[in-house]
Coordinates of N, CA and C in Angstrom, one line a residue:
M1 N 89.4 61.5 -58.5 CA 89.2 60.3 -59.3 C 88.3 60.7 -60.6
A2 N 87.4 61.7 -60.4 CA 86.6 62.1 -61.5 C 87.5 62.7 -62.6
G3 N 88.5 63.4 -62.2 CA 89.5 63.9 -63.2 C 90.1 62.9 -64.1
L4 N 90.5 61.8 -63.4 CA 91.1 60.6 -64.2 C 90.1 60.0 -65.1
G5 N 88.9 59.9 -64.7 CA 87.9 59.3 -65.5 C 87.7 60.2 -66.8
F6 N 87.7 61.5 -66.6 CA 87.5 62.4 -67.7 C 88.7 62.2 -68.7
I7 N 89.9 62.2 -68.1 CA 91.1 62.2 -69.0 C 91.3 60.9 -69.7
F8 N 91.0 59.7 -69.0 CA 91.2 58.4 -69.6 C 90.0 57.8 -70.3
I9 N 88.8 58.3 -70.0 CA 87.6 57.7 -70.6 C 86.9 58.7 -71.5
V10 N 86.4 59.8 -70.9 CA 85.5 60.7 -71.7 C 86.3 61.4 -72.8
L11 N 87.5 62.0 -72.5 CA 88.2 62.7 -73.5 C 88.6 61.8 -74.7
P12 N 89.2 60.6 -74.5 CA 89.5 59.8 -75.6 C 88.3 59.4 -76.5
I13 N 87.2 59.1 -75.8 CA 85.9 58.7 -76.5 C 85.5 59.9 -77.3
S14 N 85.5 61.1 -76.7 CA 85.1 62.3 -77.4 C 86.0 62.6 -78.7
V15 N 87.3 62.5 -78.5 CA 88.2 62.7 -79.6 C 88.0 61.7 -80.7
T16 N 87.8 60.4 -80.3 CA 87.6 59.4 -81.3 C 86.3 59.6 -82.1
L17 N 85.2 59.9 -81.4 CA 83.9 60.2 -82.0 C 84.0 61.4 -82.9
F18 N 84.7 62.5 -82.5 CA 84.9 63.7 -83.3 C 85.7 63.4 -84.6
L19 N 86.8 62.6 -84.4 CA 87.6 62.3 -85.6 C 86.8 61.4 -86.6
L20 N 86.1 60.4 -86.0 CA 85.3 59.5 -86.9 C 84.2 60.4 -87.6
W21 N 83.6 61.3 -86.9 CA 82.6 62.2 -87.5 C 83.2 63.0 -88.7
I22 N 84.3 63.6 -88.4 CA 85.0 64.4 -89.5 C 85.4 63.6 -90.6
L23 N 86.1 62.5 -90.4 CA 86.7 61.6 -91.4 C 85.6 60.9 -92.3
T24 N 84.6 60.4 -91.6 CA 83.6 59.6 -92.3 C 82.4 60.4 -92.8
K25 N 82.2 61.6 -92.2 CA 81.1 62.5 -92.5 C 79.7 61.8 -92.3
K26 N 79.7 60.8 -91.3 CA 78.5 60.2 -91.0 C 77.8 60.9 -89.8
K27 N 76.5 61.1 -89.8 CA 75.8 61.9 -88.8 C 75.8 61.1 -87.5
F28 N 75.8 59.8 -87.6 CA 75.8 58.9 -86.4 C 76.8 59.3 -85.3
F29 N 78.1 59.5 -85.8 CA 79.2 59.8 -84.9 C 79.0 61.2 -84.2
G30 N 78.5 62.2 -85.0 CA 78.2 63.5 -84.5 C 77.1 63.5 -83.4
I31 N 76.0 62.7 -83.8 CA 74.9 62.6 -82.8 C 75.3 61.9 -81.5
A32 N 76.2 60.8 -81.7 CA 76.7 60.1 -80.5 C 77.6 61.1 -79.6
L33 N 78.4 61.9 -80.3 CA 79.2 62.8 -79.5 C 78.4 63.8 -78.8
I34 N 77.4 64.5 -79.5 CA 76.6 65.5 -78.8 C 75.7 64.8 -77.8
G35 N 75.2 63.6 -78.0 CA 74.4 62.9 -77.1 C 75.1 62.5 -75.8
M36 N 76.4 62.1 -76.0 CA 77.2 61.8 -74.8 C 77.4 63.0 -73.9
W37 N 77.7 64.2 -74.5 CA 78.0 65.4 -73.8 C 76.7 65.9 -73.2
V38 N 75.6 65.9 -73.9 CA 74.3 66.4 -73.3 C 73.9 65.5 -72.1
G39 N 74.1 64.2 -72.3 CA 73.8 63.2 -71.2 C 74.7 63.5 -69.9
M40 N 76.0 63.7 -70.1 CA 76.9 64.0 -69.0 C 76.5 65.3 -68.3
I41 N 76.2 66.4 -69.1 CA 75.9 67.7 -68.5 C 74.5 67.5 -67.8
S42 N 73.6 66.8 -68.4 CA 72.3 66.6 -67.7 C 72.4 65.9 -66.4
L43 N 73.3 64.8 -66.3 CA 73.5 64.1 -65.1 C 74.2 65.1 -64.0
W44 N 75.1 65.9 -64.5 CA 75.8 66.8 -63.6 C 74.7 67.8 -63.0
I45 N 73.9 68.4 -63.8 CA 72.8 69.3 -63.4 C 71.9 68.6 -62.4
L46 N 71.4 67.4 -62.8 CA 70.5 66.6 -61.9 C 71.1 66.3 -60.6
S47 N 72.4 65.9 -60.5 CA 73.1 65.6 -59.3 C 73.1 66.9 -58.4
A48 N 73.4 68.1 -59.0 CA 73.4 69.3 -58.3 C 72.0 69.6 -57.7
I49 N 71.0 69.4 -58.4 CA 69.6 69.7 -58.0 C 69.2 68.7 -56.8
L50 N 69.6 67.4 -57.0 CA 69.2 66.4 -56.0 C 70.1 66.3 -54.8
Q51 N 71.2 67.1 -54.7 CA 72.1 67.0 -53.6 C 71.5 67.2 -52.2
P52 N 70.6 68.1 -52.0 CA 70.0 68.2 -50.7 C 69.3 67.0 -50.2
F53 N 68.9 66.1 -51.1 CA 68.2 64.9 -50.7 C 69.1 63.7 -50.4
Y54 N 70.4 63.9 -50.6 CA 71.4 62.8 -50.3 C 72.6 63.2 -49.5
A55 N 72.8 64.5 -49.5 CA 74.0 65.1 -48.7 C 73.7 65.1 -47.2
K56 N 74.7 64.8 -46.4 CA 74.5 64.8 -45.0 C 74.4 66.3 -44.5
K57 N 73.6 66.4 -43.4 CA 73.4 67.7 -42.8 C 74.7 68.3 -42.3
V58 N 74.9 69.6 -42.6 CA 76.0 70.4 -42.2 C 75.6 71.1 -40.9
L59 N 76.2 70.8 -39.8 CA 75.8 71.3 -38.5 C 76.5 72.6 -38.1
D60 N 75.8 73.5 -37.5 CA 76.4 74.7 -36.8 C 75.9 74.7 -35.4
K61 N 76.4 75.6 -34.6 CA 76.1 75.6 -33.2 C 74.6 75.6 -32.8
S62 N 73.8 76.3 -33.6 CA 72.4 76.4 -33.2 C 71.7 75.1 -33.4
D63 N 72.2 74.2 -34.2 CA 71.6 72.9 -34.4 C 71.7 72.0 -33.2
F64 N 72.6 72.3 -32.3 CA 72.8 71.5 -31.1 C 71.8 71.9 -29.9
Y65 N 71.2 73.1 -30.0 CA 70.2 73.5 -29.0 C 69.0 72.6 -29.0
G66 N 68.6 72.2 -27.8 CA 67.4 71.4 -27.7 C 67.5 70.3 -26.6
E67 N 66.5 69.5 -26.5 CA 66.5 68.3 -25.6 C 66.9 67.1 -26.3
Y68 N 67.6 66.2 -25.5 CA 68.1 64.9 -26.1 C 67.7 63.8 -25.2
V69 N 67.3 62.7 -25.8 CA 66.9 61.5 -25.1 C 67.6 60.3 -25.8
I70 N 67.7 59.2 -25.0 CA 68.3 58.0 -25.6 C 67.5 57.6 -26.8
D71 N 68.2 57.2 -27.8 CA 67.6 56.7 -29.1 C 67.2 55.2 -28.8
R72 N 65.9 54.9 -28.5 CA 65.5 53.6 -28.2 C 65.4 52.7 -29.5
E73 N 65.4 53.3 -30.6 CA 65.2 52.5 -31.9 C 66.5 52.0 -32.4
Y74 N 67.6 52.7 -32.1 CA 68.9 52.3 -32.6 C 69.3 50.9 -32.1
F75 N 69.2 50.7 -30.8 CA 69.4 49.3 -30.2 C 68.2 49.2 -29.3
A76 N 67.1 48.7 -29.8 CA 65.9 48.5 -29.0 C 66.0 47.4 -28.0
G77 N 65.3 47.5 -26.9 CA 65.3 46.5 -25.9 C 65.2 47.1 -24.5
N78 N 65.3 46.2 -23.5 CA 65.2 46.6 -22.1 C 66.3 47.6 -21.7
Q79 N 67.5 47.3 -22.1 CA 68.6 48.2 -21.8 C 68.4 49.6 -22.3
A80 N 67.9 49.8 -23.6 CA 67.7 51.1 -24.1 C 66.5 51.7 -23.4
D81 N 65.5 51.0 -23.0 CA 64.4 51.5 -22.3 C 64.8 52.0 -20.9
W82 N 65.7 51.3 -20.3 CA 66.2 51.7 -19.0 C 67.0 53.0 -19.1
Q83 N 67.9 53.0 -20.1 CA 68.7 54.2 -20.3 C 67.8 55.4 -20.6
Y84 N 66.8 55.2 -21.4 CA 65.8 56.3 -21.8 C 65.2 56.8 -20.6
N85 N 64.8 56.0 -19.6 CA 64.1 56.5 -18.4 C 65.0 57.0 -17.4
N86 N 66.4 56.9 -17.6 CA 67.3 57.3 -16.5 C 68.3 58.4 -16.9
F87 N 68.4 58.7 -18.2 CA 69.3 59.8 -18.6 C 68.7 60.6 -19.8
R88 N 68.9 61.9 -19.7 CA 68.6 62.8 -20.8 C 69.3 64.1 -20.5
F89 N 69.4 64.9 -21.5 CA 70.0 66.2 -21.3 C 69.4 67.3 -22.2
E90 N 69.8 68.5 -21.9 CA 69.3 69.7 -22.6 C 70.4 70.6 -22.8
I91 N 70.5 71.2 -24.0 CA 71.4 72.2 -24.4 C 70.6 73.5 -24.7
K92 N 70.9 74.5 -23.9 CA 70.1 75.8 -24.0 C 70.9 76.8 -24.9
E93 N 70.1 77.8 -25.3 CA 70.7 78.8 -26.2 C 71.8 79.7 -25.6
N94 N 71.9 79.7 -24.2 CA 72.9 80.4 -23.6 C 74.2 79.5 -23.4
D95 N 74.3 78.5 -24.2 CA 75.4 77.5 -24.3 C 75.6 76.8 -23.0
S96 N 74.6 76.5 -22.3 CA 74.7 75.7 -21.1 C 74.1 74.3 -21.4
I97 N 74.6 73.3 -20.7 CA 74.1 72.0 -20.8 C 73.7 71.5 -19.4
Y98 N 72.5 70.8 -19.4 CA 72.0 70.3 -18.1 C 71.8 68.8 -18.4
F99 N 72.6 68.0 -17.7 CA 72.4 66.5 -17.8 C 71.6 66.0 -16.6
Y100 N 70.6 65.3 -16.9 CA 69.6 64.8 -15.9 C 69.7 63.3 -15.7
V101 N 69.9 62.9 -14.4 CA 69.8 61.5 -14.0 C 68.4 61.4 -13.5
T102 N 67.6 60.6 -14.1 CA 66.1 60.6 -13.7 C 65.6 59.2 -13.4
N103 N 64.4 59.2 -12.9 CA 63.7 58.0 -12.7 C 62.3 58.2 -13.3
G104 N 62.3 58.1 -14.6 CA 61.1 58.4 -15.4 C 60.9 59.9 -15.5
K105 N 59.8 60.5 -15.0 CA 59.6 61.9 -15.0 C 60.4 62.6 -13.9
I106 N 60.7 62.0 -12.9 CA 61.4 62.6 -11.7 C 62.9 62.8 -12.0
I107 N 63.4 64.0 -11.8 CA 64.8 64.3 -12.0 C 65.5 64.1 -10.6
N108 N 66.4 63.2 -10.5 CA 67.1 62.9 -9.3 C 68.3 63.8 -9.1
E109 N 69.1 63.9 -10.2 CA 70.3 64.7 -10.1 C 70.5 65.5 -11.4
T110 N 71.1 66.7 -11.3 CA 71.4 67.5 -12.4 C 72.8 67.9 -12.4
Y111 N 73.5 67.7 -13.6 CA 74.9 68.1 -13.8 C 74.9 69.2 -14.8
K112 N 75.7 70.3 -14.4 CA 75.7 71.4 -15.3 C 77.1 71.6 -16.0
G113 N 77.0 72.3 -17.1 CA 78.2 72.6 -17.8 C 78.0 73.6 -18.9
T114 N 79.0 73.8 -19.8 CA 78.8 74.7 -20.9 C 79.2 73.9 -22.2
I115 N 78.8 74.5 -23.3 CA 79.2 73.9 -24.6 C 79.8 74.9 -25.4
S116 N 80.6 74.4 -26.4 CA 81.2 75.3 -27.4 C 81.3 74.4 -28.6
T117 N 81.6 74.9 -29.8 CA 81.8 74.1 -30.9 C 83.2 74.4 -31.6
L118 N 83.7 73.4 -32.2 CA 84.9 73.5 -33.1 C 84.4 73.3 -34.5
A119 N 85.0 73.9 -35.4 CA 84.7 73.7 -36.8 C 86.0 73.4 -37.6
P120 N 86.7 72.3 -37.3 CA 87.9 72.0 -38.1 C 87.5 71.5 -39.5
Y121 N 86.3 71.1 -39.6 CA 85.8 70.6 -40.9 C 84.6 71.5 -41.3
Q122 N 83.8 71.1 -42.3 CA 82.7 71.9 -42.7 C 81.6 71.9 -41.6
S123 N 81.4 70.8 -40.9 CA 80.4 70.7 -39.9 C 80.9 70.9 -38.5
A124 N 80.2 71.5 -37.7 CA 80.7 71.8 -36.3 C 80.7 70.6 -35.4
R125 N 81.7 70.6 -34.5 CA 81.8 69.5 -33.5 C 81.5 70.1 -32.1
L126 N 80.8 69.3 -31.3 CA 80.4 69.7 -30.0 C 81.5 69.5 -29.0
V127 N 81.8 70.5 -28.2 CA 82.8 70.4 -27.1 C 82.0 70.7 -25.8
I128 N 82.1 69.8 -24.8 CA 81.4 69.9 -23.6 C 82.4 70.1 -22.4
E129 N 82.1 71.1 -21.6 CA 83.0 71.4 -20.4 C 82.0 71.3 -19.2
M130 N 82.1 70.3 -18.4 CA 81.2 70.1 -17.3 C 81.9 70.5 -16.0
E131 N 81.0 71.0 -15.1 CA 81.5 71.4 -13.7 C 81.8 70.1 -13.0
K132 N 82.8 70.1 -12.1 CA 83.2 68.9 -11.4 C 82.5 68.9 -10.1
P133 N 82.1 67.7 -9.6 CA 82.2 66.4 -10.2 C 81.1 66.3 -11.3
T134 N 81.4 65.4 -12.2 CA 80.4 65.2 -13.3 C 80.0 63.8 -13.4
H135 N 79.1 63.5 -14.3 CA 78.6 62.1 -14.5 C 79.6 61.4 -15.4
H136 N 79.7 60.1 -15.3 CA 80.7 59.3 -16.1 C 80.3 59.4 -17.6
I137 N 79.1 59.6 -18.0 CA 78.7 59.6 -19.4 C 79.3 60.8 -20.1
L138 N 79.6 61.9 -19.3 CA 80.0 63.2 -19.9 C 81.5 63.4 -19.7
T139 N 82.3 62.3 -19.5 CA 83.7 62.5 -19.3 C 84.5 62.8 -20.6
T140 N 83.8 62.5 -21.8 CA 84.4 62.7 -23.1 C 83.4 63.5 -24.0
N141 N 83.9 64.1 -25.0 CA 83.0 64.8 -25.9 C 82.3 63.7 -26.8
P142 N 81.1 64.0 -27.2 CA 80.4 63.0 -28.0 C 80.9 62.9 -29.5
T143 N 80.7 61.8 -30.1 CA 80.9 61.6 -31.5 C 79.6 62.0 -32.2
I144 N 79.7 62.8 -33.2 CA 78.5 63.2 -33.9 C 78.3 62.4 -35.2
Y145 N 77.2 61.8 -35.4 CA 76.9 61.1 -36.6 C 75.8 61.8 -37.4
R146 N 76.2 62.4 -38.5 CA 75.2 63.1 -39.3 C 74.5 62.2 -40.3
E147 N 73.2 62.5 -40.4 CA 72.4 61.9 -41.4 C 71.9 62.9 -42.4
I148 N 71.1 62.5 -43.3 CA 70.6 63.5 -44.4 C 69.9 64.7 -43.7
W149 N 68.9 64.4 -42.9 CA 68.1 65.5 -42.3 C 68.3 65.7 -40.8
D150 N 69.1 64.8 -40.2 CA 69.2 64.8 -38.8 C 70.6 64.4 -38.3
F151 N 70.8 64.2 -37.0 CA 72.1 63.7 -36.5 C 71.8 63.1 -35.2
F152 N 72.8 62.3 -34.7 CA 72.7 61.8 -33.3 C 74.1 61.8 -32.7
M153 N 74.1 61.8 -31.4 CA 75.4 61.8 -30.6 C 75.6 60.5 -29.9
V154 N 76.8 60.1 -29.9 CA 77.2 58.9 -29.2 C 78.2 59.3 -28.1
F155 N 77.9 59.0 -26.8 CA 78.8 59.3 -25.7 C 79.4 57.9 -25.3
N156 N 80.7 57.9 -25.1 CA 81.3 56.7 -24.7 C 81.5 56.7 -23.2
S157 N 80.6 55.9 -22.5 CA 80.5 55.8 -21.1 C 81.4 54.7 -20.6
P158 N 82.3 54.9 -19.6 CA 83.1 53.8 -19.1 C 82.3 52.6 -18.5
K159 N 81.1 52.9 -18.0 CA 80.2 51.9 -17.4 C 79.3 51.3 -18.5
F160 N 78.7 52.1 -19.3 CA 77.7 51.6 -20.3 C 78.1 51.5 -21.7
H161 N 79.4 51.9 -22.0 CA 79.9 51.9 -23.3 C 79.2 53.0 -24.1
N162 N 78.8 52.6 -25.4 CA 78.2 53.7 -26.2 C 76.8 53.9 -25.9
M163 N 76.4 55.2 -25.7 CA 75.1 55.6 -25.5 C 74.6 56.6 -26.6
Y164 N 73.5 56.2 -27.2 CA 73.1 56.9 -28.4 C 72.0 57.9 -28.0
F165 N 72.2 59.2 -28.2 CA 71.3 60.3 -27.9 C 70.8 60.9 -29.2
R166 N 69.5 61.2 -29.2 CA 68.9 61.9 -30.4 C 68.0 63.0 -29.9
K167 N 68.0 64.1 -30.6 CA 67.1 65.2 -30.2 C 65.7 64.8 -30.2
G168 N 65.0 65.1 -29.1 CA 63.6 64.8 -28.9 C 63.2 65.1 -27.5
E169 N 61.9 65.1 -27.4 CA 61.3 65.3 -26.0 C 61.0 64.0 -25.3
W170 N 61.3 64.0 -24.0 CA 61.1 62.7 -23.3 C 59.6 62.5 -23.1
K171 N 59.1 61.3 -23.4 CA 57.8 60.9 -23.2 C 57.8 59.5 -22.5
E172 N 56.8 59.4 -21.6 CA 56.7 58.1 -20.9 C 56.5 56.9 -21.8
I173 N 57.2 55.8 -21.5 CA 57.1 54.6 -22.3 C 55.8 53.9 -22.0
E174 N 55.1 53.5 -23.0 CA 53.8 52.9 -22.8 C 54.0 51.4 -22.7

């Protein structure tokens, strides 16, 4: 779409200003033409400099390593607190995943599996292969939602529907 804006807006205005400048020999049209182009180039440079502050994070495999807990702030409340105290997982650098069913600090069950990534797009997608039997939360791969500096995963559980996990260390709820 930017190409169409250039062809149908910027180029005709530039040609018109240039012709008016040449035909009338008034400085105003030349200054307007130069000012327009300096302004556009300045905006282009500024957007390139500021891109890290508004572009979403591009993920690779190493970004997935770490501990994950339920994101209690996304949908705050008793249900999120209960999920936070009962489910968490860890992805280790040897590409293994350990899903924990817990009761607070106490780990009641551990489900093991492996991870890999696909990169059909610029950012990697997580693929989880669990040993059988597995927990219902891990029957499908998560959907990854990227943010500017971070990301979170959403698992679609047949029992609990969407469960939001974010990288972080489990801490007791006060």
